[in-house]
């Protein structure tokens, strides 16, 4: 099977240091495997998408020497695929409409917390809406042993999550009529034939949901590798929300060497002299660091 990897930024602002680390890790892994590297713009979260940010990210990647091997795809142009997957799940009876408001869910979680029981969505609407209007659509997760999803992460090691007790039935179609990230990402990774997913560890917690959804849709599961997220001095993930600054794009080599160092790659002074020298050294260092 030939390797196909991807970088899937959400265009919520310019590329920042944290997303550069994810881009670089996925690029290095694809190059180390002599594979194909794709870019997918995840622009279906209307309220969070910033006009112009996607092009800005693509331009920055290019300036940094990372150009996709196929034209980038845009999730906003792929709505029909998400609809098809949704219809399939609906026909198999795996999803159901949910009428709970955020407040109702929050209240039930507070009650559950007080009882020291599950913090997952309690499945209130599984048996019907009880007269409430439908808001979101949720995927039914199994009970008992079947709810446990285990996978081997290329960086973080073996991961296990119990979908029933830790997550609960999760949303595929949001109350604001948008496709949820979990559905779009699984449909796209399958449609694009992605074999290896390399991304930030903030998405580690979503992976069991994605693997379960792959099973429901009868598509193969890629292999996963989650690199450590970049945090600020307070330990918060570096992102636009936490005030991360955009990269200094006039000095790609400085930022790239910093990103490689964050990934635990030891770079020589020569790697700061040209993009070619940087990538040659970084690919070798990545291959030695990540054996799979
Ligand atoms: N679009 C997601 C993000 O920027 C990443 C999705 C993924 O790599 O699966 O956080």
Tab-separated table of C-alpha atoms and ligand atoms in Angstrom, residues 6-10 40 42 181 185 189 197-199 202-203 210 237, ligand 1:
chain	number	residue	atom	x	y	z
A	6	UNK	CA	-1.937	14.967	4.917
A	7	UNK	CA	-1.904	18.265	6.781
A	8	UNK	CA	-5.437	19.487	7.485
A	9	UNK	CA	-5.426	23.057	8.814
A	10	UNK	CA	-8.558	24.910	9.890
A	40	UNK	CA	-6.827	19.716	3.067
A	42	UNK	CA	-10.944	22.283	6.855
A	181	UNK	CA	-15.430	17.804	12.423
A	185	UNK	CA	-12.456	14.261	8.813
A	189	UNK	CA	-9.409	10.723	5.090
A	197	UNK	CA	-2.228	10.582	9.994
A	198	UNK	CA	0.382	12.732	11.729
A	199	UNK	CA	-1.028	15.649	13.750
A	202	UNK	CA	-4.703	17.796	21.007
A	203	UNK	CA	-6.533	15.446	18.600
A	210	UNK	CA	-12.802	8.520	14.398
A	237	UNK	CA	-1.897	24.883	23.990
B	1	LIG	N1	-8.485	20.813	11.188
B	1	LIG	C1	-8.017	20.280	12.434
B	1	LIG	C2	-7.258	21.329	13.205
B	1	LIG	O1	-6.713	22.238	12.595
B	1	LIG	C3	-7.057	19.124	12.250
B	1	LIG	C4	-7.711	17.922	11.758
B	1	LIG	C5	-6.838	16.692	11.712
B	1	LIG	O2	-5.616	16.775	11.500
B	1	LIG	O3	-7.426	15.629	11.839
B	1	LIG	O4	-7.209	21.239	14.409
